[in-house]
């Protein structure tokens, strides 16, 4: 589970570096947009990387950012699945990783390992 989050974070960081370099050295239609997109991907890549580290260290706070990352990945996967060519397999892979990570993050074993307690019931309610 931590590995899946780290994989997504690394992919975002690599994509961000690529966009940033191409914005600076390449000839994109809009260099400013490419550079800003690259910086955005770099920052977004830090979220799953921090979550992966927290999951490895069994920190309960890490499940929230990890869940958000997977939920955000689902619409991206859907968009890639509706594209053409080589983006379809990327969309399939992203969807499989996101759904697998969601199932693992929400499993009772993960909840217990992270020390997350369920909702408390009040007596007589």
N, CA, C and O atoms as CSV, one atom per row, in Angstrom:
chain,resi,resn,atom,element,x,y,z
A,1,UNK,N,N,0.819,-1.171,0.000
A,1,UNK,CA,C,0.000,0.000,0.000
A,1,UNK,C,C,0.876,1.253,0.000
A,1,UNK,O,O,0.641,2.173,-0.784
A,2,UNK,N,N,1.867,1.292,0.860
A,2,UNK,CA,C,2.794,2.418,0.863
A,2,UNK,C,C,3.543,2.476,-0.469
A,2,UNK,O,O,3.823,3.556,-0.989
A,3,UNK,N,N,3.860,1.307,-1.009
A,3,UNK,CA,C,4.576,1.264,-2.292
A,3,UNK,C,C,3.725,1.846,-3.419
A,3,UNK,O,O,4.248,2.528,-4.300
A,4,UNK,N,N,2.422,1.582,-3.397
A,4,UNK,CA,C,1.542,2.129,-4.434
A,4,UNK,C,C,1.487,3.651,-4.353
A,4,UNK,O,O,1.506,4.334,-5.377
A,5,UNK,N,N,1.419,4.176,-3.141
A,5,UNK,CA,C,1.425,5.629,-2.971
A,5,UNK,C,C,2.760,6.230,-3.401
A,5,UNK,O,O,2.802,7.279,-4.042
A,6,UNK,N,N,3.833,5.563,-3.046
A,6,UNK,CA,C,5.154,6.048,-3.448
A,6,UNK,C,C,5.308,6.006,-4.963
A,6,UNK,O,O,5.905,6.906,-5.554
A,7,UNK,N,N,4.771,4.964,-5.591
A,7,UNK,CA,C,4.821,4.851,-7.049
A,7,UNK,C,C,4.073,6.005,-7.712
A,7,UNK,O,O,4.573,6.610,-8.660
A,8,UNK,N,N,2.892,6.306,-7.218
A,8,UNK,CA,C,2.128,7.427,-7.778
A,8,UNK,C,C,2.836,8.754,-7.544
A,8,UNK,O,O,2.882,9.604,-8.434
A,9,UNK,N,N,3.382,8.930,-6.359
A,9,UNK,CA,C,4.114,10.156,-6.068
A,9,UNK,C,C,5.330,10.316,-6.964
A,9,UNK,O,O,5.598,11.405,-7.472
A,10,UNK,N,N,6.059,9.233,-7.155
A,10,UNK,CA,C,7.241,9.282,-8.032
A,10,UNK,C,C,6.837,9.591,-9.467
A,10,UNK,O,O,7.519,10.354,-10.151
A,11,UNK,N,N,5.734,9.004,-9.931
A,11,UNK,CA,C,5.263,9.281,-11.297
A,11,UNK,C,C,4.896,10.754,-11.456
A,11,UNK,O,O,5.204,11.364,-12.480
A,12,UNK,N,N,4.243,11.323,-10.451
A,12,UNK,CA,C,3.893,12.743,-10.517
A,12,UNK,C,C,5.138,13.627,-10.511
A,12,UNK,O,O,5.218,14.598,-11.263
A,13,UNK,N,N,6.101,13.291,-9.669
A,13,UNK,CA,C,7.334,14.083,-9.609
A,13,UNK,C,C,8.099,13.984,-10.925
A,13,UNK,O,O,8.595,14.993,-11.427
A,14,UNK,N,N,8.199,12.791,-11.483
A,14,UNK,CA,C,8.900,12.616,-12.762
A,14,UNK,C,C,8.175,13.382,-13.871
A,14,UNK,O,O,8.809,14.047,-14.690
A,15,UNK,N,N,6.843,13.283,-13.891
A,15,UNK,CA,C,6.071,14.040,-14.878
A,15,UNK,C,C,6.249,15.533,-14.709
A,15,UNK,O,O,6.338,16.270,-15.692
A,16,UNK,N,N,6.301,15.984,-13.458
A,16,UNK,CA,C,6.506,17.408,-13.198
A,16,UNK,C,C,7.876,17.888,-13.649
A,16,UNK,O,O,8.005,18.966,-14.230
A,17,UNK,N,N,8.892,17.087,-13.382
A,17,UNK,CA,C,10.243,17.449,-13.822
A,17,UNK,C,C,10.297,17.503,-15.349
A,17,UNK,O,O,10.884,18.417,-15.928
A,18,UNK,N,N,9.680,16.516,-15.988
A,18,UNK,CA,C,9.661,16.494,-17.456
A,18,UNK,C,C,8.981,17.745,-18.009
A,18,UNK,O,O,9.508,18.394,-18.912
A,19,UNK,N,N,7.808,18.083,-17.464
A,19,UNK,CA,C,7.095,19.268,-17.956
A,19,UNK,C,C,7.888,20.542,-17.700
A,19,UNK,O,O,7.916,21.444,-18.537
A,20,UNK,N,N,8.527,20.611,-16.550
A,20,UNK,CA,C,9.320,21.792,-16.211
A,20,UNK,C,C,10.509,21.941,-17.152
A,20,UNK,O,O,10.777,23.035,-17.649
A,21,UNK,N,N,11.214,20.856,-17.395
A,21,UNK,CA,C,12.367,20.899,-18.299
A,21,UNK,C,C,11.924,21.246,-19.721
A,21,UNK,O,O,12.558,22.061,-20.390
A,22,UNK,N,N,10.841,20.629,-20.178
A,22,UNK,CA,C,10.350,20.926,-21.524
A,22,UNK,C,C,9.850,22.362,-21.628
A,22,UNK,O,O,9.957,22.984,-22.684
A,23,UNK,N,N,9.310,22.882,-20.545
A,23,UNK,CA,C,8.872,24.277,-20.544
A,23,UNK,C,C,10.043,25.242,-20.606
A,23,UNK,O,O,9.955,26.313,-21.206
A,24,UNK,N,N,11.145,24.845,-19.975
A,24,UNK,CA,C,12.323,25.708,-19.965
A,24,UNK,C,C,13.202,25.536,-21.196
A,24,UNK,O,O,13.700,26.520,-21.742
A,25,UNK,N,N,13.399,24.289,-21.642
A,25,UNK,CA,C,14.348,24.015,-22.718
A,25,UNK,C,C,13.682,23.677,-24.055
A,25,UNK,O,O,14.280,23.864,-25.114
A,26,UNK,N,N,12.463,23.189,-24.004
A,26,UNK,CA,C,11.776,22.784,-25.226
A,26,UNK,C,C,11.100,23.968,-25.889
A,26,UNK,O,O,11.387,25.129,-25.595
A,27,UNK,N,N,10.195,23.634,-26.791
A,27,UNK,CA,C,9.452,24.704,-27.462
A,27,UNK,C,C,7.948,24.416,-27.375
A,27,UNK,O,O,7.303,24.145,-28.388
A,28,UNK,N,N,7.394,24.478,-26.150
A,28,UNK,CA,C,5.960,24.236,-26.009
A,28,UNK,C,C,5.154,25.418,-26.542
A,28,UNK,O,O,5.691,26.505,-26.756
A,29,UNK,N,N,3.864,25.193,-26.752
A,29,UNK,CA,C,2.998,26.276,-27.211
A,29,UNK,C,C,2.974,27.414,-26.193
A,29,UNK,O,O,2.949,28.588,-26.562
A,30,UNK,N,N,2.981,27.059,-24.930
A,30,UNK,CA,C,2.962,28.054,-23.856
A,30,UNK,C,C,3.991,27.661,-22.797
A,30,UNK,O,O,3.696,26.844,-21.924
A,31,UNK,N,N,5.189,28.232,-22.863
A,31,UNK,CA,C,6.213,27.880,-21.877
A,31,UNK,C,C,5.767,28.138,-20.440
A,31,UNK,O,O,6.052,27.340,-19.547
A,32,UNK,N,N,5.080,29.233,-20.218
A,32,UNK,CA,C,4.630,29.568,-18.871
A,32,UNK,C,C,3.660,28.505,-18.344
A,32,UNK,O,O,3.738,28.108,-17.182
A,33,UNK,N,N,2.753,28.053,-19.201
A,33,UNK,CA,C,1.787,27.031,-18.800
A,33,UNK,C,C,2.492,25.697,-18.524
A,33,UNK,O,O,2.142,24.997,-17.574
A,34,UNK,N,N,3.476,25.347,-19.344
A,34,UNK,CA,C,4.223,24.106,-19.135
A,34,UNK,C,C,5.006,24.156,-17.828
A,34,UNK,O,O,5.049,23.173,-17.088
A,35,UNK,N,N,5.622,25.295,-17.543
A,35,UNK,CA,C,6.390,25.434,-16.307
A,35,UNK,C,C,5.473,25.376,-15.090
A,35,UNK,O,O,5.797,24.723,-14.099
A,36,UNK,N,N,4.334,26.054,-15.161
A,36,UNK,CA,C,3.401,26.032,-14.038
A,36,UNK,C,C,2.812,24.633,-13.841
A,36,UNK,O,O,2.641,24.179,-12.710
A,37,UNK,N,N,2.507,23.963,-14.936
A,37,UNK,CA,C,2.018,22.582,-14.844
A,37,UNK,C,C,3.055,21.668,-14.219
A,37,UNK,O,O,2.719,20.804,-13.408
A,38,UNK,N,N,4.308,21.853,-14.591
A,38,UNK,CA,C,5.393,21.060,-14.018
A,38,UNK,C,C,5.546,21.297,-12.527
A,38,UNK,O,O,5.707,20.348,-11.760
A,39,UNK,N,N,5.497,22.555,-12.111
A,39,UNK,CA,C,5.594,22.864,-10.682
A,39,UNK,C,C,4.397,22.295,-9.918
A,39,UNK,O,O,4.546,21.795,-8.803
A,40,UNK,N,N,3.221,22.375,-10.518
A,40,UNK,CA,C,2.022,21.823,-9.869
A,40,UNK,C,C,2.159,20.319,-9.670
A,40,UNK,O,O,1.854,19.805,-8.594
A,41,UNK,N,N,2.617,19.609,-10.703
A,41,UNK,CA,C,2.800,18.163,-10.571
A,41,UNK,C,C,3.852,17.819,-9.521
A,41,UNK,O,O,3.704,16.844,-8.784
A,42,UNK,N,N,4.911,18.620,-9.454
A,42,UNK,CA,C,5.939,18.384,-8.429
A,42,UNK,C,C,5.342,18.490,-7.028
A,42,UNK,O,O,5.579,17.630,-6.179
A,43,UNK,N,N,4.576,19.535,-6.795
A,43,UNK,CA,C,3.974,19.734,-5.473
A,43,UNK,C,C,2.945,18.639,-5.185
A,43,UNK,O,O,2.906,18.106,-4.076
A,44,UNK,N,N,2.114,18.300,-6.169
A,44,UNK,CA,C,1.127,17.244,-5.976
A,44,UNK,C,C,1.796,15.886,-5.735
A,44,UNK,O,O,1.242,15.036,-5.038
A,45,UNK,N,N,2.969,15.685,-6.302
A,45,UNK,CA,C,3.697,14.432,-6.099
A,45,UNK,C,C,4.202,14.268,-4.678
A,45,UNK,O,O,4.429,13.146,-4.225
A,46,UNK,N,N,4.379,15.375,-3.972
A,46,UNK,CA,C,4.853,15.289,-2.594
A,46,UNK,C,C,3.791,14.696,-1.665
A,46,UNK,O,O,4.132,14.045,-0.677
A,47,UNK,N,N,2.510,14.913,-1.969
A,47,UNK,CA,C,1.441,14.421,-1.095
A,47,UNK,C,C,1.488,12.892,-0.964
A,47,UNK,O,O,1.562,12.383,0.154
A,48,UNK,N,N,1.448,12.145,-2.086
A,48,UNK,CA,C,1.508,10.687,-1.911
A,48,UNK,C,C,2.862,10.197,-1.390
A,48,UNK,O,O,2.928,9.143,-0.756
A,49,UNK,N,N,3.933,10.938,-1.645
A,49,UNK,CA,C,5.226,10.526,-1.100
A,49,UNK,C,C,5.250,10.670,0.420
A,49,UNK,O,O,5.751,9.783,1.112
A,50,UNK,N,N,4.717,11.773,0.951
A,50,UNK,CA,C,4.626,11.935,2.398
A,50,UNK,C,C,3.679,10.897,2.998
A,50,UNK,O,O,3.946,10.342,4.064
A,51,UNK,N,N,2.567,10.642,2.300
A,51,UNK,CA,C,1.617,9.636,2.786
A,51,UNK,C,C,2.269,8.258,2.812
A,51,UNK,O,O,2.062,7.498,3.758
A,52,UNK,N,N,3.045,7.927,1.798
A,52,UNK,CA,C,3.721,6.626,1.756
A,52,UNK,C,C,4.692,6.489,2.920
A,52,UNK,O,O,4.780,5.431,3.543
A,53,UNK,N,N,5.415,7.557,3.207
A,53,UNK,CA,C,6.344,7.517,4.342
A,53,UNK,C,C,5.580,7.313,5.643
A,53,UNK,O,O,5.989,6.525,6.496
A,54,UNK,N,N,4.467,8.031,5.790
A,54,UNK,CA,C,3.653,7.872,6.986
A,54,UNK,C,C,3.069,6.473,7.117
A,54,UNK,O,O,2.992,5.926,8.217
A,55,UNK,N,N,2.659,5.896,5.993
A,55,UNK,CA,C,2.131,4.526,6.026
A,55,UNK,C,C,3.212,3.533,6.430
A,55,UNK,O,O,2.958,2.597,7.187
A,56,UNK,N,N,4.417,3.746,5.920
A,56,UNK,CA,C,5.520,2.862,6.305
A,56,UNK,C,C,5.814,2.943,7.801
A,56,UNK,O,O,6.154,1.946,8.437
A,57,UNK,N,N,5.678,4.141,8.344
A,57,UNK,CA,C,5.939,4.345,9.773
A,57,UNK,C,C,4.693,4.097,10.626
A,57,UNK,O,O,4.717,4.295,11.840
A,58,UNK,N,N,3.608,3.665,9.984
A,58,UNK,CA,C,2.326,3.372,10.650
A,58,UNK,C,C,1.782,4.566,11.415
A,58,UNK,O,O,1.396,4.457,12.579
A,59,UNK,N,N,1.758,5.709,10.740
A,59,UNK,CA,C,1.179,6.920,11.315
A,59,UNK,C,C,-0.280,7.015,10.872
A,59,UNK,O,O,-0.568,6.907,9.680
A,60,UNK,N,N,-1.186,7.212,11.796
A,60,UNK,CA,C,-2.611,7.211,11.466
A,60,UNK,C,C,-2.992,8.366,10.542
A,60,UNK,O,O,-3.923,8.224,9.750
A,61,UNK,N,N,-2.303,9.501,10.617
A,61,UNK,CA,C,-2.622,10.652,9.773
A,61,UNK,C,C,-2.408,10.356,8.301
A,61,UNK,O,O,-3.006,11.015,7.449
A,62,UNK,N,N,-1.578,9.389,7.985
A,62,UNK,CA,C,-1.182,9.148,6.593
A,62,UNK,C,C,-2.299,8.558,5.742
A,62,UNK,O,O,-2.251,8.652,4.516
A,63,UNK,N,N,-3.304,7.952,6.371
A,63,UNK,CA,C,-4.370,7.345,5.582
A,63,UNK,C,C,-5.192,8.404,4.858
A,63,UNK,O,O,-5.622,8.173,3.728
A,64,UNK,N,N,-5.421,9.550,5.474
A,64,UNK,CA,C,-6.207,10.620,4.845
A,64,UNK,C,C,-5.605,11.094,3.529
A,64,UNK,O,O,-6.288,11.054,2.506
A,65,UNK,N,N,-4.340,11.546,3.518
A,65,UNK,CA,C,-3.743,11.973,2.254
A,65,UNK,C,C,-3.649,10.842,1.228
A,65,UNK,O,O,-3.776,11.077,0.026
A,66,UNK,N,N,-3.427,9.621,1.702
A,66,UNK,CA,C,-3.359,8.490,0.778
A,66,UNK,C,C,-4.721,8.253,0.125
A,66,UNK,O,O,-4.799,8.003,-1.078
A,67,UNK,N,N,-5.786,8.331,0.911
A,67,UNK,CA,C,-7.137,8.166,0.357
A,67,UNK,C,C,-7.464,9.274,-0.645
A,67,UNK,O,O,-8.015,9.010,-1.714
A,68,UNK,N,N,-7.126,10.499,-0.299
A,68,UNK,CA,C,-7.396,11.629,-1.196
A,68,UNK,C,C,-6.654,11.449,-2.513
A,68,UNK,O,O,-7.204,11.719,-3.580
A,69,UNK,N,N,-5.414,10.997,-2.442
A,69,UNK,CA,C,-4.633,10.764,-3.654
A,69,UNK,C,C,-5.315,9.738,-4.559
A,69,UNK,O,O,-5.394,9.927,-5.773
A,70,UNK,N,N,-5.802,8.661,-3.965
A,70,UNK,CA,C,-6.438,7.611,-4.773
A,70,UNK,C,C,-7.760,8.098,-5.358
A,70,UNK,O,O,-8.081,7.794,-6.507
A,71,UNK,N,N,-8.513,8.840,-4.586
A,71,UNK,CA,C,-9.786,9.363,-5.087
A,71,UNK,C,C,-9.536,10.346,-6.229
A,71,UNK,O,O,-10.288,10.366,-7.203
A,72,UNK,N,N,-8.493,11.154,-6.117
A,72,UNK,CA,C,-8.154,12.090,-7.199
A,72,UNK,C,C,-7.642,11.354,-8.439
A,72,UNK,O,O,-7.783,11.850,-9.557
A,73,UNK,N,N,-7.059,10.191,-8.248
A,73,UNK,CA,C,-6.523,9.430,-9.380
A,73,UNK,C,C,-7.625,8.821,-10.237
A,73,UNK,O,O,-7.416,8.591,-11.428
A,74,UNK,N,N,-8.789,8.555,-9.662
A,74,UNK,CA,C,-9.859,7.898,-10.422
A,74,UNK,C,C,-10.370,8.735,-11.603
A,74,UNK,O,O,-10.497,8.189,-12.698
A,75,UNK,N,N,-10.669,10.031,-11.439
A,75,UNK,CA,C,-11.080,10.811,-12.615
A,75,UNK,C,C,-9.970,10.953,-13.659
A,75,UNK,O,O,-10.241,11.021,-14.858
A,76,UNK,N,N,-8.728,10.998,-13.196
A,76,UNK,CA,C,-7.607,11.064,-14.141
A,76,UNK,C,C,-7.553,9.771,-14.949
A,76,UNK,O,O,-7.362,9.801,-16.165
A,77,UNK,N,N,-7.722,8.643,-14.275
A,77,UNK,CA,C,-7.727,7.356,-14.975
A,77,UNK,C,C,-8.876,7.306,-15.982
A,77,UNK,O,O,-8.697,6.831,-17.104
A,78,UNK,N,N,-10.044,7.787,-15.591
A,78,UNK,CA,C,-11.201,7.798,-16.490
A,78,UNK,C,C,-10.913,8.644,-17.732
A,78,UNK,O,O,-11.245,8.244,-18.848
A,79,UNK,N,N,-10.305,9.794,-17.539
A,79,UNK,CA,C,-9.957,10.660,-18.672
A,79,UNK,C,C,-8.975,9.957,-19.598
A,79,UNK,O,O,-9.119,10.020,-20.819
A,80,UNK,N,N,-7.978,9.289,-19.027
A,80,UNK,CA,C,-6.999,8.570,-19.841
A,80,UNK,C,C,-7.643,7.403,-20.582
A,80,UNK,O,O,-7.260,7.100,-21.712
A,81,UNK,N,N,-8.618,6.745,-19.954
A,81,UNK,CA,C,-9.308,5.632,-20.611
A,81,UNK,C,C,-10.128,6.098,-21.809
A,81,UNK,O,O,-10.354,5.328,-22.742
A,82,UNK,N,N,-10.566,7.330,-21.789
A,82,UNK,CA,C,-11.365,7.871,-22.888
A,82,UNK,C,C,-10.491,8.484,-23.987
A,82,UNK,O,O,-11.003,8.940,-25.009
A,83,UNK,N,N,-9.182,8.494,-23.773
A,83,UNK,CA,C,-8.249,9.031,-24.764
A,83,UNK,C,C,-7.981,7.980,-25.840
A,83,UNK,O,O,-8.658,6.954,-25.907
A,84,UNK,N,N,-7.001,8.252,-26.663
A,84,UNK,CA,C,-6.656,7.312,-27.731
A,84,UNK,C,C,-5.196,6.919,-27.611
A,84,UNK,O,O,-4.382,7.627,-27.018
A,85,UNK,N,N,-4.892,5.780,-28.185
A,85,UNK,CA,C,-3.507,5.337,-28.304
A,85,UNK,C,C,-2.920,4.837,-27.006
A,85,UNK,O,O,-3.551,4.085,-26.263
A,86,UNK,N,N,-1.688,5.272,-26.745
A,86,UNK,CA,C,-0.908,4.750,-25.623
A,86,UNK,C,C,-1.426,5.203,-24.271
A,86,UNK,O,O,-1.009,4.662,-23.247
A,87,UNK,N,N,-2.326,6.183,-24.235
A,87,UNK,CA,C,-2.842,6.646,-22.948
A,87,UNK,C,C,-3.846,5.677,-22.336
A,87,UNK,O,O,-4.051,5.698,-21.122
A,88,UNK,N,N,-4.472,4.834,-23.139
A,88,UNK,CA,C,-5.452,3.879,-22.619
A,88,UNK,C,C,-4.803,2.880,-21.651
A,88,UNK,O,O,-5.335,2.684,-20.558
A,89,UNK,N,N,-3.679,2.239,-22.001
A,89,UNK,CA,C,-3.039,1.343,-21.021
A,89,UNK,C,C,-2.582,2.077,-19.758
A,89,UNK,O,O,-2.601,1.504,-18.669
A,90,UNK,N,N,-2.174,3.333,-19.897
A,90,UNK,CA,C,-1.788,4.117,-18.722
A,90,UNK,C,C,-3.011,4.332,-17.836
A,90,UNK,O,O,-2.919,4.236,-16.612
A,91,UNK,N,N,-4.153,4.622,-18.451
A,91,UNK,CA,C,-5.389,4.788,-17.695
A,91,UNK,C,C,-5.805,3.515,-16.987
A,91,UNK,O,O,-6.263,3.558,-15.845
A,92,UNK,N,N,-5.650,2.381,-17.655
A,92,UNK,CA,C,-5.977,1.090,-17.044
A,92,UNK,C,C,-5.069,0.843,-15.843
A,92,UNK,O,O,-5.539,0.453,-14.774
A,93,UNK,N,N,-3.779,1.067,-16.021
A,93,UNK,CA,C,-2.828,0.852,-14.921
A,93,UNK,C,C,-3.136,1.774,-13.744
A,93,UNK,O,O,-3.112,1.340,-12.592
A,94,UNK,N,N,-3.423,3.035,-14.028
A,94,UNK,CA,C,-3.727,3.977,-12.959
A,94,UNK,C,C,-5.004,3.585,-12.227
A,94,UNK,O,O,-5.069,3.670,-11.001
A,95,UNK,N,N,-6.019,3.156,-12.971
A,95,UNK,CA,C,-7.271,2.726,-12.341
A,95,UNK,C,C,-7.044,1.514,-11.452
A,95,UNK,O,O,-7.570,1.457,-10.340
A,96,UNK,N,N,-6.276,0.555,-11.921
A,96,UNK,CA,C,-5.999,-0.652,-11.126
A,96,UNK,C,C,-5.234,-0.283,-9.850
A,96,UNK,O,O,-5.554,-0.776,-8.769
A,97,UNK,N,N,-4.242,0.570,-9.975
A,97,UNK,CA,C,-3.459,0.976,-8.803
A,97,UNK,C,C,-4.336,1.729,-7.811
A,97,UNK,O,O,-4.269,1.474,-6.609
A,98,UNK,N,N,-5.162,2.657,-8.305
A,98,UNK,CA,C,-6.001,3.462,-7.413
A,98,UNK,C,C,-7.036,2.613,-6.690
A,98,UNK,O,O,-7.226,2.766,-5.483
A,99,UNK,N,N,-7.703,1.727,-7.407
A,99,UNK,CA,C,-8.721,0.877,-6.772
A,99,UNK,C,C,-8.069,-0.087,-5.786
A,99,UNK,O,O,-8.586,-0.293,-4.688
A,100,UNK,N,N,-6.944,-0.675,-6.166
A,100,UNK,CA,C,-6.231,-1.577,-5.257
A,100,UNK,C,C,-5.807,-0.848,-3.987
A,100,UNK,O,O,-5.982,-1.359,-2.881
A,101,UNK,N,N,-5.254,0.336,-4.150
A,101,UNK,CA,C,-4.815,1.113,-2.981
A,101,UNK,C,C,-6.008,1.491,-2.102
A,101,UNK,O,O,-5.906,1.445,-0.876
A,102,UNK,N,N,-7.136,1.865,-2.712
A,102,UNK,CA,C,-8.326,2.199,-1.923
A,102,UNK,C,C,-8.796,0.998,-1.100
A,102,UNK,O,O,-9.107,1.128,0.084
A,103,UNK,N,N,-8.842,-0.159,-1.736
A,103,UNK,CA,C,-9.269,-1.364,-1.014
A,103,UNK,C,C,-8.322,-1.652,0.139
A,103,UNK,O,O,-8.766,-1.970,1.243
A,104,UNK,N,N,-7.030,-1.543,-0.104
A,104,UNK,CA,C,-6.050,-1.807,0.960
A,104,UNK,C,C,-6.130,-0.763,2.077
A,104,UNK,O,O,-6.030,-1.103,3.256
A,105,UNK,N,N,-6.308,0.495,1.707
A,105,UNK,CA,C,-6.368,1.555,2.713
A,105,UNK,C,C,-7.603,1.444,3.607
A,105,UNK,O,O,-7.561,1.811,4.781
A,106,UNK,N,N,-8.698,0.935,3.045
A,106,UNK,CA,C,-9.947,0.849,3.801
A,106,UNK,C,C,-10.146,-0.500,4.493
A,106,UNK,O,O,-11.147,-0.707,5.179
A,107,UNK,N,N,-9.200,-1.405,4.313
A,107,UNK,CA,C,-9.348,-2.731,4.920
A,107,UNK,C,C,-9.210,-2.646,6.439
A,107,UNK,O,O,-8.478,-1.799,6.951
A,108,UNK,N,N,-9.911,-3.520,7.158
A,108,UNK,CA,C,-9.811,-3.531,8.624
A,108,UNK,C,C,-8.384,-3.768,9.126
A,108,UNK,O,O,-7.997,-3.236,10.166
A,109,UNK,N,N,-7.614,-4.552,8.401
A,109,UNK,CA,C,-6.234,-4.813,8.826
A,109,UNK,C,C,-5.403,-3.529,8.808
A,109,UNK,O,O,-4.599,-3.291,9.709
A,110,UNK,N,N,-5.600,-2.712,7.787
A,110,UNK,CA,C,-4.873,-1.439,7.702
A,110,UNK,C,C,-5.322,-0.503,8.808
A,110,UNK,O,O,-4.505,0.147,9.459
A,111,UNK,N,N,-6.624,-0.443,9.014
A,111,UNK,CA,C,-7.167,0.417,10.069
A,111,UNK,C,C,-6.565,0.040,11.415
A,111,UNK,O,O,-6.168,0.908,12.192
A,112,UNK,N,N,-6.500,-1.239,11.681
A,112,UNK,CA,C,-5.940,-1.714,12.945
A,112,UNK,C,C,-4.438,-1.424,13.018
A,112,UNK,O,O,-3.944,-0.973,14.052
A,113,UNK,N,N,-3.713,-1.680,11.926
A,113,UNK,CA,C,-2.263,-1.460,11.924
A,113,UNK,C,C,-1.916,0.008,12.147
A,113,UNK,O,O,-0.900,0.326,12.764
A,114,UNK,N,N,-2.771,0.904,11.639
A,114,UNK,CA,C,-2.518,2.334,11.811
A,114,UNK,C,C,-3.049,2.865,13.142
A,114,UNK,O,O,-2.848,4.034,13.472
A,115,UNK,N,N,-3.725,2.005,13.905
A,115,UNK,CA,C,-4.235,2.421,15.210
A,115,UNK,C,C,-5.447,3.319,15.121
A,115,UNK,O,O,-5.695,4.125,16.018
A,116,UNK,N,N,-6.201,3.189,14.052
A,116,UNK,CA,C,-7.397,4.013,13.872
A,116,UNK,C,C,-8.572,3.262,14.483
A,116,UNK,O,O,-8.846,2.114,14.136
A,117,UNK,N,N,-9.253,3.927,15.390
A,117,UNK,CA,C,-10.418,3.313,16.028
A,117,UNK,C,C,-11.671,3.712,15.283
A,117,UNK,O,O,-11.751,4.803,14.720
A,118,UNK,N,N,-12.634,2.837,15.283
A,118,UNK,CA,C,-13.905,3.109,14.637
A,118,UNK,C,C,-14.706,4.130,15.426
A,118,UNK,O,O,-14.248,4.629,16.454
A,119,UNK,N,N,-15.909,4.442,14.941
A,119,UNK,CA,C,-16.751,5.409,15.652
A,119,UNK,C,C,-17.172,4.850,17.016
A,119,UNK,O,O,-17.444,3.659,17.169
A,120,UNK,N,N,-17.213,5.727,17.965
A,120,UNK,CA,C,-17.600,5.320,19.321
A,120,UNK,C,C,-19.111,5.428,19.462
A,120,UNK,O,O,-19.725,6.395,19.013
A,121,UNK,N,N,-19.683,4.444,20.077
A,121,UNK,CA,C,-21.117,4.505,20.335
A,121,UNK,C,C,-21.339,4.955,21.765
A,121,UNK,O,O,-20.597,4.583,22.675
A,122,UNK,N,N,-22.356,5.748,21.944
A,122,UNK,CA,C,-22.674,6.210,23.276
A,122,UNK,C,C,-23.611,5.209,23.947
A,122,UNK,O,O,-24.466,4.625,23.282
A,123,UNK,N,N,-23.463,5.009,25.232
A,123,UNK,CA,C,-24.336,4.045,25.916
A,123,UNK,C,C,-25.794,4.498,25.842
A,123,UNK,O,O,-26.105,5.677,26.007
A,124,UNK,N,N,-26.661,3.549,25.594
A,124,UNK,CA,C,-28.084,3.826,25.517
A,124,UNK,C,C,-28.549,4.426,24.225
A,124,UNK,O,O,-29.714,4.805,24.106
A,125,UNK,N,N,-27.659,4.528,23.236
A,125,UNK,CA,C,-28.069,5.131,21.954
A,125,UNK,C,C,-28.448,4.082,20.963
A,125,UNK,O,O,-28.818,4.405,19.834
